[in-house]
Coordinates of C-alpha atoms and ligand atoms in Angstrom, one line a residue:
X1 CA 82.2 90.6 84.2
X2 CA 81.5 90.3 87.9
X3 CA 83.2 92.0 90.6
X4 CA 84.1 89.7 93.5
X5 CA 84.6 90.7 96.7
X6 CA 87.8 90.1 97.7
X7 CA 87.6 90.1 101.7
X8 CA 83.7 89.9 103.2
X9 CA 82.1 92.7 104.5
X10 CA 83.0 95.8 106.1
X11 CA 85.7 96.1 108.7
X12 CA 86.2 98.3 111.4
X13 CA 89.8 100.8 110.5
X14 CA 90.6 98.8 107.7
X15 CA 92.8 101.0 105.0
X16 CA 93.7 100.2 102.2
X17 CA 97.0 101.0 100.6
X18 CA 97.7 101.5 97.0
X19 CA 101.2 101.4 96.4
X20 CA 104.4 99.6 97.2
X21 CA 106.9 102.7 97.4
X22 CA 108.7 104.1 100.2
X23 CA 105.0 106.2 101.0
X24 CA 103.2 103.0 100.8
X25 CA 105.1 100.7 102.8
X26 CA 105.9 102.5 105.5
X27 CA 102.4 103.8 106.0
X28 CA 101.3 99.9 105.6
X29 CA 103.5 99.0 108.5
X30 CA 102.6 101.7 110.6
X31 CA 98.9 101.4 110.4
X32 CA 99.1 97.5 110.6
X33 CA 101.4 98.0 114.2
X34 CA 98.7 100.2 115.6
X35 CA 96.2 97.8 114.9
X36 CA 94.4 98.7 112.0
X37 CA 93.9 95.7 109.0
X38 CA 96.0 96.7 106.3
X39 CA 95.2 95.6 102.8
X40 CA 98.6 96.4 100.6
X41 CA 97.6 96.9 96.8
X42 CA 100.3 96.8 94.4
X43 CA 100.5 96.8 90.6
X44 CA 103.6 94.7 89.6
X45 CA 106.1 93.1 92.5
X46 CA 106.5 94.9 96.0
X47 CA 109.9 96.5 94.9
X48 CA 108.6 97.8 91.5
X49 CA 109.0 101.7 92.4
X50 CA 110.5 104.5 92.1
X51 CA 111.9 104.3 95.5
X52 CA 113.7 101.3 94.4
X53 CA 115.4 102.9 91.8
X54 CA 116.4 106.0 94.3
X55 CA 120.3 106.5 94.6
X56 CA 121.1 109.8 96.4
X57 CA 119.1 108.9 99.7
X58 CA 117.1 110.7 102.1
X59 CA 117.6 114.3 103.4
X60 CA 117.9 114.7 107.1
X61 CA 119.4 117.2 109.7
X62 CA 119.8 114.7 112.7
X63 CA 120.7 115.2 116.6
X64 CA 124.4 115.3 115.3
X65 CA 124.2 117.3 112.0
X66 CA 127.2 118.4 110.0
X67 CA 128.8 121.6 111.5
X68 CA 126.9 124.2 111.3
X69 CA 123.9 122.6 110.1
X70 CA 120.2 123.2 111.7
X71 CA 116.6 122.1 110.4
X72 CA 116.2 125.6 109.6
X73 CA 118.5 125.2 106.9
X74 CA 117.2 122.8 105.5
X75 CA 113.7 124.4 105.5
X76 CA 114.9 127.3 103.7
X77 CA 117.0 125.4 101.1
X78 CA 113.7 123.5 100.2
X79 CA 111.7 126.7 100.0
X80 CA 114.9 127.9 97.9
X81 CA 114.9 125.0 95.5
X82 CA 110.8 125.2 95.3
X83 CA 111.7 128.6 93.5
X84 CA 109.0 130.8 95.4
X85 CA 106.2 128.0 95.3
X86 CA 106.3 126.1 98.3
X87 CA 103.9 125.9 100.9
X88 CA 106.0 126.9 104.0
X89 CA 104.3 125.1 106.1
X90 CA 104.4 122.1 104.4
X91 CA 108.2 122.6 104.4
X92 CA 109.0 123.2 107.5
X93 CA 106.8 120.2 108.8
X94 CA 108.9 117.7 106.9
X95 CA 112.3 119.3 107.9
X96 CA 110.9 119.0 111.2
X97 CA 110.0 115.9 111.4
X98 CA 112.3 114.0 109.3
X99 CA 114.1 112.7 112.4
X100 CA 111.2 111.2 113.9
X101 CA 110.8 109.3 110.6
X102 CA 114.5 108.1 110.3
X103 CA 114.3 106.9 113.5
X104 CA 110.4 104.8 112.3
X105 CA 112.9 103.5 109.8
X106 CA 115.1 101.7 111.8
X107 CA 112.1 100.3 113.6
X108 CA 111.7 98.3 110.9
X109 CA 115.0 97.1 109.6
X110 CA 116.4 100.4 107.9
X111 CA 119.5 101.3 108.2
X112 CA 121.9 103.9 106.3
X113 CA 125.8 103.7 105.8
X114 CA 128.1 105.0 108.1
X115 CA 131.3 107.0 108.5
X116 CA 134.6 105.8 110.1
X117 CA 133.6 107.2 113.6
X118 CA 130.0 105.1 113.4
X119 CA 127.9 108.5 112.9
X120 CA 125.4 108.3 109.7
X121 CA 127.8 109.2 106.8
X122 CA 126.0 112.2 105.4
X123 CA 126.3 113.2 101.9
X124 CA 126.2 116.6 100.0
X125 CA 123.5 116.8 97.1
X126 CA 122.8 120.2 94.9
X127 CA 121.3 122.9 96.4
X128 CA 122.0 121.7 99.7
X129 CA 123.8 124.5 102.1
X130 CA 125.2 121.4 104.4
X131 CA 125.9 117.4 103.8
X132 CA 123.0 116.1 105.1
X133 CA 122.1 112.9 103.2
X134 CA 121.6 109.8 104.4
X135 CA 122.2 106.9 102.3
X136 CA 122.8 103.2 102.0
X137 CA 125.2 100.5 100.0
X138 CA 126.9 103.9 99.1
X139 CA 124.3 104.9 95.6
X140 CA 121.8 102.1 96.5
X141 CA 119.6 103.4 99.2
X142 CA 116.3 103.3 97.6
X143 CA 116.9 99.7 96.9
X144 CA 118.4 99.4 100.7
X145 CA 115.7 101.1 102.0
X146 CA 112.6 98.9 99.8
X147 CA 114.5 95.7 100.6
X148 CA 114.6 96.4 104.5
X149 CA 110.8 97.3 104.9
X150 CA 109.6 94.7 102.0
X151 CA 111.2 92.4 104.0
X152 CA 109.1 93.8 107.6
X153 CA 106.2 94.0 105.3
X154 CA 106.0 90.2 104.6
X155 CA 107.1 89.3 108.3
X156 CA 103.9 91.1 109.1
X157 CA 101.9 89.0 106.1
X158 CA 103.3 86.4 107.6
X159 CA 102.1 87.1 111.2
X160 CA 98.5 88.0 109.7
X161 CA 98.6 91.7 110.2
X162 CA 99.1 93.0 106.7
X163 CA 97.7 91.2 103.2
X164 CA 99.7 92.1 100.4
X165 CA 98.2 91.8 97.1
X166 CA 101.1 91.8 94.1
X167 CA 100.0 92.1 90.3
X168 CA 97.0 94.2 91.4
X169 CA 96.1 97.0 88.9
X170 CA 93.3 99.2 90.6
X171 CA 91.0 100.4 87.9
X172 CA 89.0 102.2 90.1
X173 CA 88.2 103.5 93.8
X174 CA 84.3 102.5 95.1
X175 CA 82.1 105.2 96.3
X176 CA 79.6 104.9 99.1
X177 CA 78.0 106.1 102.5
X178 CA 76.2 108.3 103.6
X179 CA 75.0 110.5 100.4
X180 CA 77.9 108.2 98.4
X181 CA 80.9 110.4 98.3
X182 CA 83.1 109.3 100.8
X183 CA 85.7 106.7 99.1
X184 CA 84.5 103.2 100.5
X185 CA 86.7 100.6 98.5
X186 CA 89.4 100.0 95.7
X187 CA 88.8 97.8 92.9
X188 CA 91.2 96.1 91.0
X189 CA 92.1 93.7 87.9
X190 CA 94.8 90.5 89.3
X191 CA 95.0 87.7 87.1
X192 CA 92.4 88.3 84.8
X193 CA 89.6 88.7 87.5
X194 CA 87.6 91.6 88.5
X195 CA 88.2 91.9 92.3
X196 CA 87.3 94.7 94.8
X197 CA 88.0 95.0 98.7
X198 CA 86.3 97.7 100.8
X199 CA 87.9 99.9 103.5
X200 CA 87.1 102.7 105.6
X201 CA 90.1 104.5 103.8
X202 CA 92.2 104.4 101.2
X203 CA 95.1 105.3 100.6
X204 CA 97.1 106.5 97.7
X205 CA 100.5 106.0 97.3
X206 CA 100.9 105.0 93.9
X207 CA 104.1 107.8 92.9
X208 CA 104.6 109.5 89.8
X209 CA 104.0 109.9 86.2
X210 CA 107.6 109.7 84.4
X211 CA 106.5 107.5 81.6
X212 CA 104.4 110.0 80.2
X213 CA 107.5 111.4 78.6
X214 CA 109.7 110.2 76.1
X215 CA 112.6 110.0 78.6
X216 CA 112.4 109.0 82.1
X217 CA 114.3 108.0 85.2
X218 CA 111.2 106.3 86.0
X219 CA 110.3 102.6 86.2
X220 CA 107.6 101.3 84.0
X221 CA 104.9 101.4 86.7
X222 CA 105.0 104.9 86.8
X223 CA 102.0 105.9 84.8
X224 CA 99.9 108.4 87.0
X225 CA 97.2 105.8 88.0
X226 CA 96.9 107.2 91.4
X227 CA 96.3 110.8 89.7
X228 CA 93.7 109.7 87.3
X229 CA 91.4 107.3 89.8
X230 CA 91.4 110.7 92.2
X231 CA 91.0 113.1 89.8
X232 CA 87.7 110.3 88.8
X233 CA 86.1 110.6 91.9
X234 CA 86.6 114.5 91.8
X235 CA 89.3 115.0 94.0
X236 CA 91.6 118.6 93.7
X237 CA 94.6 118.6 91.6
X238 CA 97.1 121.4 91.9
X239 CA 100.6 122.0 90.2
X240 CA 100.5 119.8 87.4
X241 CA 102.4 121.5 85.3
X242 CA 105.4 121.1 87.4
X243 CA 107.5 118.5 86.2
X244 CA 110.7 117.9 87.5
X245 CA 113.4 117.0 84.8
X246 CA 117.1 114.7 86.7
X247 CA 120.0 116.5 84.7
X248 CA 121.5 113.5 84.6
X249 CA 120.3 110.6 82.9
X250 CA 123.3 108.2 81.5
X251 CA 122.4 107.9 77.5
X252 CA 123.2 104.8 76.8
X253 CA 125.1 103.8 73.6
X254 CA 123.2 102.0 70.9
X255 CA 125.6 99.3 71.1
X256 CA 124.8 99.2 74.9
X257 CA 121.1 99.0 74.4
X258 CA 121.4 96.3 71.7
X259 CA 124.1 94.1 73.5
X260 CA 122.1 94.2 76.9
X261 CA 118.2 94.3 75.4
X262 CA 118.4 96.5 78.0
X263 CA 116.9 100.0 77.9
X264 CA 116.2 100.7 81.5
X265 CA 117.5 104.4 82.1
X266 CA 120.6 105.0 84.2
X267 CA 120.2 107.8 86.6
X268 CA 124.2 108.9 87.7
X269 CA 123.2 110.4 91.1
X270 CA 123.4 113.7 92.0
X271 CA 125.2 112.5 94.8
X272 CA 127.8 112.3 91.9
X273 CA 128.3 116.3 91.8
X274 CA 127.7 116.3 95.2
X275 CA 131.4 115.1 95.2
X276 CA 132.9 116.9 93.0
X277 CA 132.1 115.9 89.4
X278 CA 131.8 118.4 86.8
X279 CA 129.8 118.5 83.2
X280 CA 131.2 119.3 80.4
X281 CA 130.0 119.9 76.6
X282 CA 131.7 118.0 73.6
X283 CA 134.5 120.4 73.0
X284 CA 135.4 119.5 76.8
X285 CA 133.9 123.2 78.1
X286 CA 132.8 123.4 81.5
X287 CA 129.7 125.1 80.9
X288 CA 127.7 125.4 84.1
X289 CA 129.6 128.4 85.2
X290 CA 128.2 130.3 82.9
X291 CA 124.8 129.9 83.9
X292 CA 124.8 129.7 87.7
X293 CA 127.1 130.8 90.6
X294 CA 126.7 128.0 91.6
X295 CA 127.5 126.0 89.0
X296 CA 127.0 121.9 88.9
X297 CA 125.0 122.2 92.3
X298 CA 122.5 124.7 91.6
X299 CA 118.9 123.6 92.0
X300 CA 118.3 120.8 89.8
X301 CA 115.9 122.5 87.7
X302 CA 118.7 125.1 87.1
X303 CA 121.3 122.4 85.8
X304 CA 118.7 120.7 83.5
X305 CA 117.3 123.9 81.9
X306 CA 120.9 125.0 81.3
X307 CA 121.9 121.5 79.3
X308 CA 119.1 122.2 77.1
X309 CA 119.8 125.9 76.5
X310 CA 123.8 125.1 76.0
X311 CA 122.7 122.4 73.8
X312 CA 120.5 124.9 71.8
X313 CA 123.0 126.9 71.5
X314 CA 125.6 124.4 70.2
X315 CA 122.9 123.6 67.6
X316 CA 122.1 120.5 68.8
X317 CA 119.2 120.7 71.3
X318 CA 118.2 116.8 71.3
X319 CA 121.9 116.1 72.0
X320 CA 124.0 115.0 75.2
X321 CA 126.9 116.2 77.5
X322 CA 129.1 114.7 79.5
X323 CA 129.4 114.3 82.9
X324 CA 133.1 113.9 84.1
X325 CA 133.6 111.9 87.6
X326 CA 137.3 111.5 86.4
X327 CA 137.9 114.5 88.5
X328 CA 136.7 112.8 91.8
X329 CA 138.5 110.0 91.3
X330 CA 141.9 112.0 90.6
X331 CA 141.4 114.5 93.8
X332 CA 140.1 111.3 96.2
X333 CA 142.3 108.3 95.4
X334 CA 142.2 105.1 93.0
X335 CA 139.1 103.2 94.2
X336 CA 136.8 106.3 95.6
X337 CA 134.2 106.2 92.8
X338 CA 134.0 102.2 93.1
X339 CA 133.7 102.5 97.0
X340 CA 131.4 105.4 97.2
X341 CA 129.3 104.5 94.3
X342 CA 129.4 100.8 93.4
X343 CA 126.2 100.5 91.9
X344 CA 126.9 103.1 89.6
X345 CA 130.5 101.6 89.1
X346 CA 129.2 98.6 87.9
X347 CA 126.3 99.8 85.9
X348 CA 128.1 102.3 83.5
X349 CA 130.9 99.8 83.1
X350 CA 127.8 97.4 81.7
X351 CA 126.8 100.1 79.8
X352 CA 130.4 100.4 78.5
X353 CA 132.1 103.6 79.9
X354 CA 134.9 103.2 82.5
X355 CA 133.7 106.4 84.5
X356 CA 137.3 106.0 86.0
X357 CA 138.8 107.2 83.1
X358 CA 135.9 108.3 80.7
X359 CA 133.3 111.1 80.0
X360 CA 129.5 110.1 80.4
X361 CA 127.4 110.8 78.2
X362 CA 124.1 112.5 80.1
X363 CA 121.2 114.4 79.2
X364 CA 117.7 115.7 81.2
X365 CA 115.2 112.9 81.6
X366 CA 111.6 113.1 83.7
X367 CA 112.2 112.1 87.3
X368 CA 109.8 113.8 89.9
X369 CA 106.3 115.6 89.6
X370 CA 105.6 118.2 92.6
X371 CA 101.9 118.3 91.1
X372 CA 99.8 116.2 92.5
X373 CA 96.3 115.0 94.5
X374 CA 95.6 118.3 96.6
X375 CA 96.1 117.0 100.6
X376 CA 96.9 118.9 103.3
X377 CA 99.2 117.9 106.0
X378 CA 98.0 114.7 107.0
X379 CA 97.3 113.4 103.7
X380 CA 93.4 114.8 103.7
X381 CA 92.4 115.2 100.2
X382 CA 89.2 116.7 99.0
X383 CA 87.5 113.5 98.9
X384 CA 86.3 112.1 102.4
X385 CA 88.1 108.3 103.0
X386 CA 90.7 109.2 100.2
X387 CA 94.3 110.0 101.4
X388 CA 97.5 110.7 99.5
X389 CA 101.0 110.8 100.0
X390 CA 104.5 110.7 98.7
X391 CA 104.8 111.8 94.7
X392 CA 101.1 111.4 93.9
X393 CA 99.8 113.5 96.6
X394 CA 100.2 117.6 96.4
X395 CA 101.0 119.2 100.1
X396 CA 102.8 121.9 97.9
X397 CA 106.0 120.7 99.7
X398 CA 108.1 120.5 96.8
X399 CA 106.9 124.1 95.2
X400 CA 107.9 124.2 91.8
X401 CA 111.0 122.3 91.9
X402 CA 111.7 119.6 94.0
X403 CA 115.2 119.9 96.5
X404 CA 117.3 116.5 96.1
X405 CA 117.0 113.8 98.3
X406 CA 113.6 115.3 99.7
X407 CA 111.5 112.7 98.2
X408 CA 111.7 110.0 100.0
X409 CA 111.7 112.0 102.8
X410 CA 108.4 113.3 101.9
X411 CA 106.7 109.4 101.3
X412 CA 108.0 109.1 104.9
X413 CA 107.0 112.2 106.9
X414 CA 103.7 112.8 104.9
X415 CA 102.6 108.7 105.3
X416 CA 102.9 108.5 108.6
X417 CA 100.4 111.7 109.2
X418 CA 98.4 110.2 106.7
X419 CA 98.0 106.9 109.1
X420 CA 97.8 109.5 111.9
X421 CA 94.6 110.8 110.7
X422 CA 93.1 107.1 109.4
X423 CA 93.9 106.3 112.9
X424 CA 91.7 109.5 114.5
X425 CA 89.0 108.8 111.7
X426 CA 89.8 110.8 108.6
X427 CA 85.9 111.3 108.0
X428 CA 86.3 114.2 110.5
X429 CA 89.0 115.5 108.0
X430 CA 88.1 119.4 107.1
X431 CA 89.3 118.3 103.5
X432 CA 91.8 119.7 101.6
X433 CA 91.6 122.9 99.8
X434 CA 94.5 123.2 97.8
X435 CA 98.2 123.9 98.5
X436 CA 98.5 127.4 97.6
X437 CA 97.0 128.2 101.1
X438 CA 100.5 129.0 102.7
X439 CA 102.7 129.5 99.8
X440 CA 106.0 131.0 100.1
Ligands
SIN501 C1 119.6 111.3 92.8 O1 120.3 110.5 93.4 O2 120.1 112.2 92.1 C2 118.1 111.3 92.8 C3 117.6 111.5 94.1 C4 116.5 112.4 94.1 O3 115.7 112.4 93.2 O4 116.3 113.2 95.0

């Protein structure tokens, strides 16, 4: 079969963007309003992502952070949460710089809920030393969030500064110039044809890898494509083993699955603990106490690796506990879950639990992976015209264990440098070396 060529010949600072993510849209948008042709590559619909699916919300410390609250806080509760493995650097740029990158946000349509005094509401999140979380329609910020900057994203389609390309499945990225290693091109499979469009850089932003496991938060698209056309063209991996596992994935009744056909997994938030809900085994024991100090909102990794020991325990290690937001809506009032969380609301009551009144059943489920394509800070990886950011890419941000509500924040902080460099020429890129250069 012949490869066609999608756009004719070489243009000046044309990237190409693989990815429809918070990473990939953002970086499209800022790249097309400095100029640069954007060609946006994505494999199902624009909002098919994990960023879509994203409740919590982004991690921020703003000009008016809760009290007591500094950037430096935040820094060191990532490198906390990272459990030693963090690249400090890495960490303290995104803290840093998160504001700047809120504030790109609303450029282009974003905005996050607010509290009764018209300040950014913020929320509180495991691990967190301060309520610093943005979010949006109360649990629906990744969906807020996509919706706002699919919607710039077409404006610009519309105005001829961005071509979007939906259904695209890129099977592999072109190599060429001078001595043929620098990443020229993407090529990709869209209805049935062979298709291939060249730019001076590409750009991965393709997210993670959730469906490799059994259970996932993850959407369906998230199959480590981005991972495995890097690693093809040789460039550095790092910290693949480190696989992030959400402690609280709804499991869905069988009757639930069967009634709806509907088997897409049901994250409940960590937002959800973040206020006050507890989780509890099936004789009713609160058991998180007994493995942390502190408790339901230590580090994520914590809380998951202590449902599978308490299961093992119990004699049931495939098995399920509950998570109990009765609590919240006992110490906040009638109505607080439905108000704070109606996204959630709705969904468990689809999936037949009144979480008013009723126990959900959760278990551990694959959400993030901190491993990645090896980049340095502005999305360099080892490969010359090949960037990375967001979930695919590997700054060593995230260390070993990702802190909540950081990864979003990461697409956002790491894309934009990643268009930074494009934008200077990323051919004069040093290259990246691996993560592990600054680790903490
Ligand atoms: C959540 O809302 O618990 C997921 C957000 C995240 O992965 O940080």
């Amino acid at each position: 079969m012949t490869t066609e060529s999608l756009t004719g010949g070489a243009a000046s600072q044309r990237l190409v963007v693989v990815g429809s993510g918070i990473a990939g849209l953002y970086s499209a948008l800022l790249a097309a309003d400095a100029g640069a042709e954007v060609v946006l590559l994505t494999k199902g619909a624009l909002a098919d992502s994990n960023t879509y699916y994203a409740q919590g919300g982004i991690s921020a410390v703003l000009d008016e952070p809760a009290p007591g609250d500094t950037v430096a806080a935040h820094i060191a509760d990532t490198l906390k949460a990272g459990a030693g493995h963090c690249n400090e650097e890495a960490a303290r740029v995104l803290c840093t710089e998160a504001r700047l990158d809120i504030a790109g946000l609303a450029r282009f349509g974003v905005h996050f809920d607010l509290d009764d005094d018209g300040d950014p509401a913020l929320g509180l999140e495991a691990a967190h030393s301060a309520p610093r979380i943005l979010h949006a329609g109360g649990d629906a910020t990744g969906a807020g969030v996509a919706a706002a900057l699919i919607k710039t994203v077409l404006d610009f389609q519309a105005a001829g500064k961005i071509q979007v390309i939906g259904h695209a499945h890129v099977t592999s990225l072109s190599l060429g110039g001078p001595g043929g290693g620098r990443v020229v091109g993407a090529n990709f499979l869209h209805d049935g044809r062979h298709l291939g469009v060249h730019g001076d850089s590409v750009l991965l932003a393709t997210g993670g890898a959730g469906q490799l496991f059994a259970q996932t938060t993850n959407p369906s698209v998230a199959t480590a494509d981005g991972l495995a056309l890097a690693w093809r063209v040789g460039a550095a991996v790092a910290d693949l083993e480190f696989f992030q596992f959400h402690p609280t994935c709804m499991v869905l009744p069988t009757e639930a699955r069967e009634a709806e056909g509907n088997n897409d997994p049901l994250l409940i938030s960590e937002a959800v603990r973040g206020e006050g809900a507890i989780l509890v085994d099936a004789t009713g024991h609160r058991f998180m106490p007994d493995y942390h100090p502190d408790a339901e909102l230590a580090p994520r990794d914590v809380v998951s690796r202590s449902i599978a020991l308490h299961l093992t325990k119990l004699g049931d290690p495939n098995g399920h506990v509950f998570l109990d937001a009765t609590v919240i809506e006992e110490s906040r009032g009638k109505g607080f879950l439905a108000k704070r969380f109606p996204t959630l609301s709705k969904r468990t009551r689809q999936a037949g639990v009144d979480w008013t009144t009723e126990l959900v059943p959760v278990a551990p489920a694959a959400h993030y992976w901190m491993g990645g394509v090896v980049t340095d800070l502005y999305g360099r990886t080892s490969v010359p015209g090949l960037l990375a950011a967001g979930e695919v890419a590997c700054t060593g941000v995230q260390g070993a264990n990702r802190l909540a509500s950081n990864s979003l924040l990461e697409g956002l902080v790491f894309g934009r440098r990643a268009v930074e460099a494009f934008l200077v020429g990323d051919r004069d890129a040093a290259g990246a070396k691996g993560p592990a250069a600054s680790r903490s």
